[in-house]
PDB file of C-alpha atoms and ligand atoms in Angstrom:
ATOM      1  CA  MET O   1     157.604 154.400 106.092  1.00 46.00           C
ATOM      2  CA  PRO O   2     156.184 151.053 105.097  1.00 51.00           C
ATOM      3  CA  PHE O   3     154.470 150.439 108.435  1.00 55.00           C
ATOM      4  CA  ARG O   4     151.971 152.543 110.229  1.00 58.00           C
ATOM      5  CA  THR O   5     153.717 154.109 113.185  1.00 59.00           C
ATOM      6  CA  PRO O   6     151.730 155.476 116.106  1.00 65.00           C
ATOM      7  CA  LYS O   7     151.217 159.162 115.488  1.00 68.00           C
ATOM      8  CA  LEU O   8     152.415 160.212 118.926  1.00 64.00           C
ATOM      9  CA  VAL O   9     155.773 158.548 118.341  1.00 65.00           C
ATOM     10  CA  VAL O  10     156.053 160.199 114.965  1.00 62.00           C
ATOM     11  CA  ALA O  11     155.280 163.580 116.458  1.00 62.00           C
ATOM     12  CA  LEU O  12     157.890 163.116 119.197  1.00 59.00           C
ATOM     13  CA  LEU O  13     160.522 161.973 116.741  1.00 59.00           C
ATOM     14  CA  LEU O  14     159.852 164.851 114.430  1.00 56.00           C
ATOM     15  CA  SER O  15     159.998 167.428 117.182  1.00 55.00           C
ATOM     16  CA  LEU O  16     163.300 165.941 118.386  1.00 54.00           C
ATOM     17  CA  LEU O  17     164.760 166.078 114.924  1.00 54.00           C
ATOM     18  CA  ALA O  18     163.189 169.479 114.245  1.00 47.00           C
ATOM     19  CA  ALA O  19     162.291 168.156 110.823  1.00 43.00           C
ATOM     20  CA  PRO O  20     159.409 169.716 108.898  1.00 46.00           C
ATOM     21  CA  VAL O  21     156.218 168.088 110.098  1.00 49.00           C
ATOM     22  CA  SER O  22     154.127 166.739 107.263  1.00 53.00           C
ATOM     23  CA  ALA O  23     151.151 166.934 109.523  1.00 71.00           C
ATOM     24  CA  LEU O  24     148.260 166.747 107.170  1.00 93.00           C
ATOM     25  CA  GLN O  25     148.030 164.112 104.476  1.00 96.00           C
ATOM     26  CA  LEU O  26     144.999 164.317 102.230  1.00 97.00           C
ATOM     27  CA  GLU O  27     144.290 161.796  99.479  1.00 97.00           C
ATOM     28  CA  ALA O  28     141.809 162.686  96.760  1.00 98.00           C
ATOM     29  CA  SER O  29     140.147 160.065  94.590  1.00 97.00           C
ATOM     30  CA  VAL O  30     140.135 161.997  91.304  1.00 97.00           C
ATOM     31  CA  LYS O  31     142.324 164.832  90.117  1.00 97.00           C
ATOM     32  CA  PRO O  32     139.828 167.724  90.120  1.00 98.00           C
ATOM     33  CA  LEU O  33     139.204 167.032  93.825  1.00 98.00           C
ATOM     34  CA  GLN O  34     142.970 167.018  94.354  1.00 98.00           C
ATOM     35  CA  LEU O  35     143.115 170.445  92.684  1.00 98.00           C
ATOM     36  CA  VAL O  36     140.518 171.847  95.097  1.00 98.00           C
ATOM     37  CA  ALA O  37     142.452 170.328  98.003  1.00 98.00           C
ATOM     38  CA  ALA O  38     145.695 171.853  96.712  1.00 98.00           C
ATOM     39  CA  ALA O  39     144.166 175.322  97.037  1.00 98.00           C
ATOM     40  CA  LEU O  40     143.204 174.640 100.649  1.00 97.00           C
ATOM     41  CA  LEU O  41     146.513 173.048 101.576  1.00 97.00           C
ATOM     42  CA  GLU O  42     148.723 175.663  99.920  1.00 97.00           C
ATOM     43  CA  GLY O  43     151.781 176.175 102.155  1.00 96.00           C
ATOM     44  CA  ILE O  44     150.734 173.266 104.405  1.00 96.00           C
ATOM     45  CA  SER O  45     151.121 170.019 102.446  1.00 96.00           C
ATOM     46  CA  GLU O  46     150.610 168.497  99.030  1.00 95.00           C
ATOM     47  CA  PRO O  47     147.490 166.406  98.533  1.00 97.00           C
ATOM     48  CA  GLY O  48     147.858 162.974  96.994  1.00 96.00           C
ATOM     49  CA  LEU O  49     145.845 161.419  94.173  1.00 96.00           C
ATOM     50  CA  LEU O  50     144.469 157.887  93.832  1.00 95.00           C
ATOM     51  CA  VAL O  51     143.097 157.609  90.271  1.00 94.00           C
ATOM     52  CA  PRO O  52     145.670 158.867  87.755  1.00 92.00           C
ATOM     53  CA  PRO O  53     144.086 161.187  85.179  1.00 88.00           C
ATOM     54  CA  GLU O  54     144.818 158.819  82.309  1.00 87.00           C
ATOM     55  CA  ALA O  55     142.682 156.173  84.024  1.00 88.00           C
ATOM     56  CA  SER O  56     138.932 156.324  84.651  1.00 85.00           C
ATOM     57  CA  PRO O  57     137.262 156.372  88.054  1.00 89.00           C
ATOM     58  CA  HIS O  58     134.432 154.352  86.490  1.00 84.00           C
ATOM     59  CA  HIS O  59     136.804 151.395  86.094  1.00 83.00           C
ATOM     60  CA  TYR O  60     139.795 151.414  88.378  1.00 91.00           C
ATOM     61  CA  ALA O  61     141.581 149.050  90.723  1.00 91.00           C
ATOM     62  CA  LEU O  62     143.873 150.310  93.466  1.00 92.00           C
ATOM     63  CA  LYS O  63     147.544 149.385  93.351  1.00 92.00           C
ATOM     64  CA  PRO O  64     149.533 148.339  96.459  1.00 91.00           C
ATOM     65  CA  SER O  65     151.153 151.784  96.498  1.00 91.00           C
ATOM     66  CA  ASP O  66     147.670 153.342  96.626  1.00 92.00           C
ATOM     67  CA  MET O  67     146.883 151.160  99.641  1.00 92.00           C
ATOM     68  CA  ARG O  68     149.999 152.518 101.381  1.00 92.00           C
ATOM     69  CA  ASP O  69     148.940 156.082 100.579  1.00 91.00           C
ATOM     70  CA  LEU O  70     145.508 155.356 102.025  1.00 93.00           C
ATOM     71  CA  ALA O  71     147.046 153.903 105.180  1.00 91.00           C
ATOM     72  CA  ARG O  72     149.099 157.074 105.676  1.00 92.00           C
ATOM     73  CA  ALA O  73     146.287 159.499 104.928  1.00 96.00           C
ATOM     74  CA  ASP O  74     144.640 161.707 107.526  1.00 97.00           C
ATOM     75  CA  LEU O  75     141.729 162.533 105.253  1.00 98.00           C
ATOM     76  CA  VAL O  76     140.429 160.810 102.117  1.00 98.00           C
ATOM     77  CA  VAL O  77     138.121 162.818  99.854  1.00 98.00           C
ATOM     78  CA  TRP O  78     135.954 160.965  97.352  1.00 97.00           C
ATOM     79  CA  VAL O  79     132.591 161.312  95.629  1.00 97.00           C
ATOM     80  CA  GLY O  80     131.055 158.072  96.897  1.00 95.00           C
ATOM     81  CA  PRO O  81     130.230 154.510  95.905  1.00 94.00           C
ATOM     82  CA  GLU O  82     128.178 155.678  92.902  1.00 91.00           C
ATOM     83  CA  LEU O  83     131.415 156.773  91.247  1.00 92.00           C
ATOM     84  CA  GLU O  84     134.425 155.143  92.919  1.00 94.00           C
ATOM     85  CA  LEU O  85     133.009 151.714  93.717  1.00 93.00           C
ATOM     86  CA  PHE O  86     136.563 150.352  93.858  1.00 93.00           C
ATOM     87  CA  LEU O  87     137.223 152.450  96.985  1.00 95.00           C
ATOM     88  CA  VAL O  88     134.448 151.048  99.147  1.00 94.00           C
ATOM     89  CA  LYS O  89     136.405 148.089 100.551  1.00 93.00           C
ATOM     90  CA  PRO O  90     139.818 149.769 100.832  1.00 94.00           C
ATOM     91  CA  LEU O  91     138.240 152.649 102.746  1.00 95.00           C
ATOM     92  CA  GLN O  92     136.909 150.196 105.321  1.00 93.00           C
ATOM     93  CA  GLN O  93     140.515 149.282 106.056  1.00 90.00           C
ATOM     94  CA  THR O  94     141.929 152.732 106.681  1.00 91.00           C
ATOM     95  CA  ASP O  95     141.867 154.790 109.881  1.00 92.00           C
ATOM     96  CA  ALA O  96     141.780 157.923 107.794  1.00 95.00           C
ATOM     97  CA  ARG O  97     138.882 160.233 108.202  1.00 96.00           C
ATOM     98  CA  LEU O  98     136.599 160.058 105.169  1.00 97.00           C
ATOM     99  CA  LEU O  99     134.883 162.890 103.367  1.00 98.00           C
ATOM    100  CA  GLN O 100     132.258 161.495 101.009  1.00 98.00           C
ATOM    101  CA  LEU O 101     130.851 164.308  98.896  1.00 97.00           C
ATOM    102  CA  MET O 102     127.784 162.478  97.600  1.00 95.00           C
ATOM    103  CA  ASP O 103     125.864 160.306  99.961  1.00 78.00           C
ATOM    104  CA  GLY O 104     123.817 157.301  98.944  1.00 64.00           C
ATOM    105  CA  ASP O 105     120.487 159.023  99.275  1.00 54.00           C
ATOM    106  CA  PRO O 106     120.196 161.573  96.467  1.00 47.00           C
ATOM    107  CA  GLY O 107     117.529 163.440  98.434  1.00 42.00           C
ATOM    108  CA  ALA O 108     119.960 164.173 101.235  1.00 41.00           C
ATOM    109  CA  SER O 109     122.964 164.677  99.010  1.00 41.00           C
ATOM    110  CA  MET O 110     124.607 167.954  98.146  1.00 44.00           C
ATOM    111  CA  ALA O 111     124.314 166.721  94.584  1.00 41.00           C
ATOM    112  CA  ALA O 112     120.569 167.018  94.689  1.00 38.00           C
ATOM    113  CA  GLU O 113     120.458 170.725  95.366  1.00 36.00           C
ATOM    114  CA  ASP O 114     117.699 172.711  93.798  1.00 35.00           C
ATOM    115  CA  HIS O 115     119.960 175.195  92.044  1.00 32.00           C
ATOM    116  CA  HIS O 116     120.217 172.523  89.393  1.00 34.00           C
ATOM    117  CA  GLU O 117     117.201 172.251  87.210  1.00 33.00           C
ATOM    118  CA  HIS O 118     117.266 169.289  84.917  1.00 35.00           C
ATOM    119  CA  GLU O 119     116.911 170.550  81.417  1.00 34.00           C
ATOM    120  CA  GLY O 120     114.766 168.283  79.277  1.00 34.00           C
ATOM    121  CA  GLY O 121     116.192 164.975  78.276  1.00 35.00           C
ATOM    122  CA  HIS O 122     118.003 162.424  80.321  1.00 38.00           C
ATOM    123  CA  HIS O 123     116.728 161.703  83.796  1.00 38.00           C
ATOM    124  CA  HIS O 124     118.696 158.614  84.630  1.00 47.00           C
ATOM    125  CA  GLU O 125     120.780 158.330  87.757  1.00 73.00           C
ATOM    126  CA  VAL O 126     122.413 161.167  89.611  1.00 87.00           C
ATOM    127  CA  ASP O 127     125.394 162.727  87.858  1.00 93.00           C
ATOM    128  CA  THR O 128     128.452 161.805  89.914  1.00 94.00           C
ATOM    129  CA  HIS O 129     130.841 164.277  88.244  1.00 95.00           C
ATOM    130  CA  LEU O 130     130.406 166.798  91.059  1.00 97.00           C
ATOM    131  CA  TRP O 131     133.604 168.687  90.253  1.00 98.00           C
ATOM    132  CA  MET O 132     131.993 170.083  87.093  1.00 98.00           C
ATOM    133  CA  ASP O 133     130.013 172.500  89.266  1.00 98.00           C
ATOM    134  CA  PRO O 134     132.016 175.314  90.901  1.00 98.00           C
ATOM    135  CA  VAL O 135     129.327 175.895  93.527  1.00 97.00           C
ATOM    136  CA  LEU O 136     129.509 172.273  94.668  1.00 97.00           C
ATOM    137  CA  MET O 137     133.314 172.536  94.784  1.00 98.00           C
ATOM    138  CA  LEU O 138     133.079 175.624  96.952  1.00 98.00           C
ATOM    139  CA  GLU O 139     130.973 173.565  99.361  1.00 98.00           C
ATOM    140  CA  ALA O 140     133.434 170.681  99.086  1.00 98.00           C
ATOM    141  CA  ALA O 141     136.321 173.036  99.927  1.00 98.00           C
ATOM    142  CA  GLN O 142     134.416 174.215 102.977  1.00 98.00           C
ATOM    143  CA  GLN O 143     133.869 170.618 104.104  1.00 98.00           C
ATOM    144  CA  MET O 144     137.561 169.829 103.547  1.00 98.00           C
ATOM    145  CA  ARG O 145     138.558 172.886 105.567  1.00 98.00           C
ATOM    146  CA  ASP O 146     136.312 171.840 108.448  1.00 98.00           C
ATOM    147  CA  ALA O 147     137.494 168.221 108.447  1.00 98.00           C
ATOM    148  CA  LEU O 148     141.187 169.198 108.223  1.00 98.00           C
ATOM    149  CA  THR O 149     140.752 171.764 110.990  1.00 97.00           C
ATOM    150  CA  GLU O 150     139.331 169.090 113.272  1.00 97.00           C
ATOM    151  CA  ILE O 151     142.280 166.822 112.484  1.00 96.00           C
ATOM    152  CA  ALA O 152     144.897 169.552 112.930  1.00 96.00           C
ATOM    153  CA  PRO O 153     143.431 172.517 114.826  1.00 96.00           C
ATOM    154  CA  GLU O 154     146.803 174.306 114.789  1.00 95.00           C
ATOM    155  CA  GLN O 155     146.415 174.631 111.002  1.00 96.00           C
ATOM    156  CA  GLY O 156     142.946 176.142 111.326  1.00 97.00           C
ATOM    157  CA  PRO O 157     143.906 179.769 110.643  1.00 98.00           C
ATOM    158  CA  ALA O 158     146.035 178.842 107.607  1.00 98.00           C
ATOM    159  CA  LEU O 159     143.320 176.568 106.245  1.00 98.00           C
ATOM    160  CA  ASN O 160     140.717 179.239 106.683  1.00 98.00           C
ATOM    161  CA  ALA O 161     142.847 181.900 105.003  1.00 98.00           C
ATOM    162  CA  ASN O 162     143.401 179.550 102.077  1.00 98.00           C
ATOM    163  CA  PHE O 163     139.694 178.807 101.925  1.00 98.00           C
ATOM    164  CA  GLU O 164     138.745 182.494 101.877  1.00 98.00           C
ATOM    165  CA  ARG O 165     141.234 183.177  99.084  1.00 98.00           C
ATOM    166  CA  PHE O 166     139.990 180.196  97.085  1.00 98.00           C
ATOM    167  CA  ALA O 167     136.345 181.149  97.567  1.00 98.00           C
ATOM    168  CA  ALA O 168     136.888 184.722  96.370  1.00 98.00           C
ATOM    169  CA  ALA O 169     138.945 183.646  93.361  1.00 98.00           C
ATOM    170  CA  LEU O 170     136.465 180.932  92.455  1.00 98.00           C
ATOM    171  CA  MET O 171     133.471 183.258  92.575  1.00 98.00           C
ATOM    172  CA  ALA O 172     135.317 185.790  90.401  1.00 98.00           C
ATOM    173  CA  LYS O 173     136.227 183.075  87.896  1.00 98.00           C
ATOM    174  CA  ASP O 174     132.639 181.838  87.930  1.00 98.00           C
ATOM    175  CA  ARG O 175     131.325 185.294  87.019  1.00 98.00           C
ATOM    176  CA  GLU O 176     133.903 185.613  84.267  1.00 98.00           C
ATOM    177  CA  LEU O 177     133.025 182.228  82.769  1.00 98.00           C
ATOM    178  CA  ARG O 178     129.327 182.994  82.885  1.00 98.00           C
ATOM    179  CA  GLN O 179     129.946 186.118  80.821  1.00 98.00           C
ATOM    180  CA  ARG O 180     132.191 184.335  78.369  1.00 98.00           C
ATOM    181  CA  LEU O 181     129.842 181.398  77.861  1.00 98.00           C
ATOM    182  CA  SER O 182     126.475 183.160  77.785  1.00 97.00           C
ATOM    183  CA  PRO O 183     126.757 184.100  74.062  1.00 97.00           C
ATOM    184  CA  LEU O 184     127.026 180.370  73.285  1.00 98.00           C
ATOM    185  CA  ALA O 185     123.733 179.395  74.938  1.00 97.00           C
ATOM    186  CA  ASP O 186     122.066 178.363  71.663  1.00 96.00           C
ATOM    187  CA  ARG O 187     125.023 176.483  70.114  1.00 96.00           C
ATOM    188  CA  GLY O 188     124.168 172.781  70.230  1.00 96.00           C
ATOM    189  CA  PHE O 189     126.743 170.067  70.813  1.00 96.00           C
ATOM    190  CA  PHE O 190     127.242 166.427  71.746  1.00 94.00           C
ATOM    191  CA  VAL O 191     129.752 165.006  74.189  1.00 93.00           C
ATOM    192  CA  PHE O 192     131.313 161.573  74.092  1.00 88.00           C
ATOM    193  CA  HIS O 193     130.804 160.686  77.747  1.00 87.00           C
ATOM    194  CA  ASP O 194     128.072 162.078  79.971  1.00 91.00           C
ATOM    195  CA  ALA O 195     130.438 163.809  82.390  1.00 93.00           C
ATOM    196  CA  TYR O 196     129.760 167.503  81.829  1.00 96.00           C
ATOM    197  CA  GLY O 197     126.087 167.876  82.741  1.00 96.00           C
ATOM    198  CA  ARG O 198     126.778 169.917  85.856  1.00 97.00           C
ATOM    199  CA  PHE O 199     129.037 172.359  84.020  1.00 98.00           C
ATOM    200  CA  VAL O 200     126.562 172.541  81.145  1.00 98.00           C
ATOM    201  CA  SER O 201     123.565 173.326  83.333  1.00 97.00           C
ATOM    202  CA  HIS O 202     125.510 175.684  85.602  1.00 98.00           C
ATOM    203  CA  TYR O 203     126.546 177.818  82.616  1.00 98.00           C
ATOM    204  CA  GLY O 204     123.411 177.326  80.547  1.00 98.00           C
ATOM    205  CA  LEU O 205     125.041 175.569  77.596  1.00 98.00           C
ATOM    206  CA  ARG O 206     123.058 173.543  75.068  1.00 97.00           C
ATOM    207  CA  GLN O 207     124.091 169.914  75.235  1.00 96.00           C
ATOM    208  CA  LEU O 208     121.968 167.860  72.848  1.00 94.00           C
ATOM    209  CA  GLY O 209     123.101 164.473  74.063  1.00 92.00           C
ATOM    210  CA  TYR O 210     125.999 162.133  74.701  1.00 91.00           C
ATOM    211  CA  PHE O 211     127.377 159.023  73.116  1.00 87.00           C
ATOM    212  CA  THR O 212     127.697 156.975  76.293  1.00 84.00           C
ATOM    213  CA  VAL O 213     127.086 157.160  80.038  1.00 80.00           C
ATOM    214  CA  ASP O 214     129.895 154.748  80.763  1.00 78.00           C
ATOM    215  CA  PRO O 215     133.050 155.599  78.818  1.00 77.00           C
ATOM    216  CA  GLY O 216     134.158 151.978  79.045  1.00 75.00           C
ATOM    217  CA  ARG O 217     131.118 150.810  77.116  1.00 78.00           C
ATOM    218  CA  GLN O 218     130.472 151.324  73.427  1.00 80.00           C
ATOM    219  CA  PRO O 219     127.235 153.114  72.560  1.00 85.00           C
ATOM    220  CA  GLY O 220     124.522 151.144  70.796  1.00 87.00           C
ATOM    221  CA  ALA O 221     124.003 151.278  67.040  1.00 89.00           C
ATOM    222  CA  ARG O 222     120.519 152.776  67.255  1.00 91.00           C
ATOM    223  CA  HIS O 223     121.688 155.542  69.565  1.00 90.00           C
ATOM    224  CA  LEU O 224     124.543 156.311  67.173  1.00 90.00           C
ATOM    225  CA  SER O 225     122.288 156.545  64.160  1.00 91.00           C
ATOM    226  CA  GLU O 226     120.026 158.942  66.088  1.00 90.00           C
ATOM    227  CA  ILE O 227     123.027 161.149  66.818  1.00 91.00           C
ATOM    228  CA  ARG O 228     124.124 160.953  63.215  1.00 90.00           C
ATOM    229  CA  GLY O 229     120.655 162.006  62.108  1.00 90.00           C
ATOM    230  CA  GLN O 230     120.797 165.073  64.354  1.00 88.00           C
ATOM    231  CA  LEU O 231     124.269 165.923  63.083  1.00 89.00           C
ATOM    232  CA  GLN O 232     123.061 165.737  59.489  1.00 86.00           C
ATOM    233  CA  GLU O 233     120.206 168.081  60.336  1.00 86.00           C
ATOM    234  CA  LYS O 234     122.879 170.501  61.580  1.00 83.00           C
ATOM    235  CA  ALA O 235     121.409 170.591  65.063  1.00 86.00           C
ATOM    236  CA  ALA O 236     124.916 170.534  66.553  1.00 93.00           C
ATOM    237  CA  VAL O 237     127.997 172.571  65.735  1.00 94.00           C
ATOM    238  CA  CYS O 238     130.484 170.493  67.717  1.00 96.00           C
ATOM    239  CA  VAL O 239     131.121 167.012  69.070  1.00 94.00           C
ATOM    240  CA  PHE O 240     133.479 166.747  72.033  1.00 94.00           C
ATOM    241  CA  SER O 241     135.545 163.660  72.668  1.00 91.00           C
ATOM    242  CA  GLU O 242     138.108 163.332  75.449  1.00 86.00           C
ATOM    243  CA  PRO O 243     141.789 162.394  75.634  1.00 80.00           C
ATOM    244  CA  GLN O 244     141.106 159.344  77.826  1.00 68.00           C
ATOM    245  CA  PHE O 245     138.846 157.915  75.117  1.00 67.00           C
ATOM    246  CA  ARG O 246     139.976 158.811  71.655  1.00 61.00           C
ATOM    247  CA  SER O 247     137.002 157.145  70.129  1.00 72.00           C
ATOM    248  CA  ALA O 248     136.825 155.811  66.587  1.00 81.00           C
ATOM    249  CA  VAL O 249     133.079 155.781  67.052  1.00 82.00           C
ATOM    250  CA  VAL O 250     132.997 159.594  67.229  1.00 85.00           C
ATOM    251  CA  ASP O 251     134.980 159.839  63.991  1.00 86.00           C
ATOM    252  CA  ALA O 252     132.688 157.352  62.274  1.00 86.00           C
ATOM    253  CA  VAL O 253     129.481 159.078  63.353  1.00 88.00           C
ATOM    254  CA  THR O 254     130.651 162.593  62.488  1.00 89.00           C
ATOM    255  CA  GLU O 255     132.249 161.708  59.151  1.00 89.00           C
ATOM    256  CA  GLY O 256     130.945 163.832  56.319  1.00 89.00           C
ATOM    257  CA  THR O 257     128.688 165.981  58.536  1.00 90.00           C
ATOM    258  CA  GLY O 258     131.049 168.949  58.710  1.00 89.00           C
ATOM    259  CA  VAL O 259     130.557 169.184  62.470  1.00 93.00           C
ATOM    260  CA  ARG O 260     133.546 170.480  64.444  1.00 94.00           C
ATOM    261  CA  HIS O 261     135.553 168.325  66.827  1.00 93.00           C
ATOM    262  CA  GLY O 262     136.509 169.418  70.298  1.00 94.00           C
ATOM    263  CA  GLU O 263     138.234 167.674  73.155  1.00 93.00           C
ATOM    264  CA  LEU O 264     137.260 168.087  76.802  1.00 94.00           C
ATOM    265  CA  ASP O 265     139.315 166.573  79.574  1.00 91.00           C
ATOM    266  CA  PRO O 266     137.104 165.666  82.543  1.00 91.00           C
ATOM    267  CA  LEU O 267     140.102 164.682  84.679  1.00 93.00           C
ATOM    268  CA  ALA O 268     142.372 167.695  84.226  1.00 94.00           C
ATOM    269  CA  ARG O 269     145.397 165.722  83.052  1.00 92.00           C
ATOM    270  CA  ASN O 270     147.305 168.802  81.872  1.00 92.00           C
ATOM    271  CA  ILE O 271     146.754 170.864  84.993  1.00 95.00           C
ATOM    272  CA  THR O 272     149.486 170.981  87.647  1.00 94.00           C
ATOM    273  CA  PRO O 273     148.175 171.012  91.232  1.00 93.00           C
ATOM    274  CA  GLY O 274     148.544 174.388  92.906  1.00 94.00           C
ATOM    275  CA  PRO O 275     146.473 177.131  94.520  1.00 95.00           C
ATOM    276  CA  ASP O 276     144.842 178.206  91.228  1.00 97.00           C
ATOM    277  CA  ALA O 277     144.746 174.821  89.542  1.00 98.00           C
ATOM    278  CA  TYR O 278     141.013 174.214  89.876  1.00 98.00           C
ATOM    279  CA  LEU O 279     140.339 177.654  88.385  1.00 98.00           C
ATOM    280  CA  GLN O 280     142.690 176.853  85.508  1.00 98.00           C
ATOM    281  CA  TYR O 281     140.794 173.622  84.976  1.00 98.00           C
ATOM    282  CA  LEU O 282     137.417 175.417  84.740  1.00 98.00           C
ATOM    283  CA  ASP O 283     139.033 177.969  82.473  1.00 98.00           C
ATOM    284  CA  ALA O 284     140.370 175.249  80.179  1.00 97.00           C
ATOM    285  CA  LEU O 285     136.948 173.612  79.911  1.00 98.00           C
ATOM    286  CA  ALA O 286     135.325 176.964  79.129  1.00 98.00           C
ATOM    287  CA  GLY O 287     138.040 177.787  76.606  1.00 98.00           C
ATOM    288  CA  GLU O 288     137.431 174.574  74.696  1.00 97.00           C
ATOM    289  CA  PHE O 289     133.666 175.158  74.652  1.00 98.00           C
ATOM    290  CA  GLU O 290     134.326 178.658  73.291  1.00 98.00           C
ATOM    291  CA  ARG O 291     136.750 177.435  70.662  1.00 97.00           C
ATOM    292  CA  CYS O 292     134.453 174.754  69.304  1.00 97.00           C
ATOM    293  CA  LEU O 293     131.086 176.501  69.685  1.00 97.00           C
ATOM    294  CA  LYS O 294     131.889 180.008  68.511  1.00 96.00           C
ATOM    295  CA  PRO O 295     129.936 181.144  65.443  1.00 93.00           C
TER     296      PRO O 295
HETATM  297 ZN1  LIG G 301     132.403 159.814  84.000  1.00 69.35          ZN
END
């Protein structure tokens, strides 16, 4: 359907044809948010995705096909202008309902909740990688459920049942991961891109620093030599890079230090959307931390 057809007409046509009604179309900006949505929409519809996981939400431009998906969407879920700046203008042109998970004022944002103590070190801007925190994603799922229920009240019971199932499974997974990761609390590591802070603080891991805040920008020479100094002092046991940025700089800095290499995927490229996909994603992150940090 290249053109936007009035919804009433669509509904009439579909009921005449007795075709399956694809009532609820959700578009997520980044894949981990799509995975949360897939749990909520299980048996109802399949959520779409705007930024492919091999791209970066820090630097992305929408394609014409993305604009069509936005025009068709009932609900668009995104973090906010601090992360997906490229969405600000396109979202002004869609009738879709918008769910912005982080609002401009950090004081009023769900991202600024007090269950996150900043552990010494970097106090720059607010960390926009909200999906690294299972508690924030539970809240996001609740907000998605409420917004979708207002759009399609007839799906309310199904959405709520899916939410309850997701919430229980997520809390169980969270407890499991906490147990698995707690023995690693004193194992220092560096990450390539500063995307994991919320996971790290939620599970009490010991991140010593990162190479870059913006994965599209190369870290400075002085910063690199500081990291190299810490690696030579054996402060860290592992350096994590990521598949989106296979960085020569990480290889150069770690060369000869004997530090292990890990790879964390912030955008869940190997995870297939489905009811348990977000749990699998958390599990995969935890598994890689375990593999690289274990004594
Ligand atoms: Zn990032």
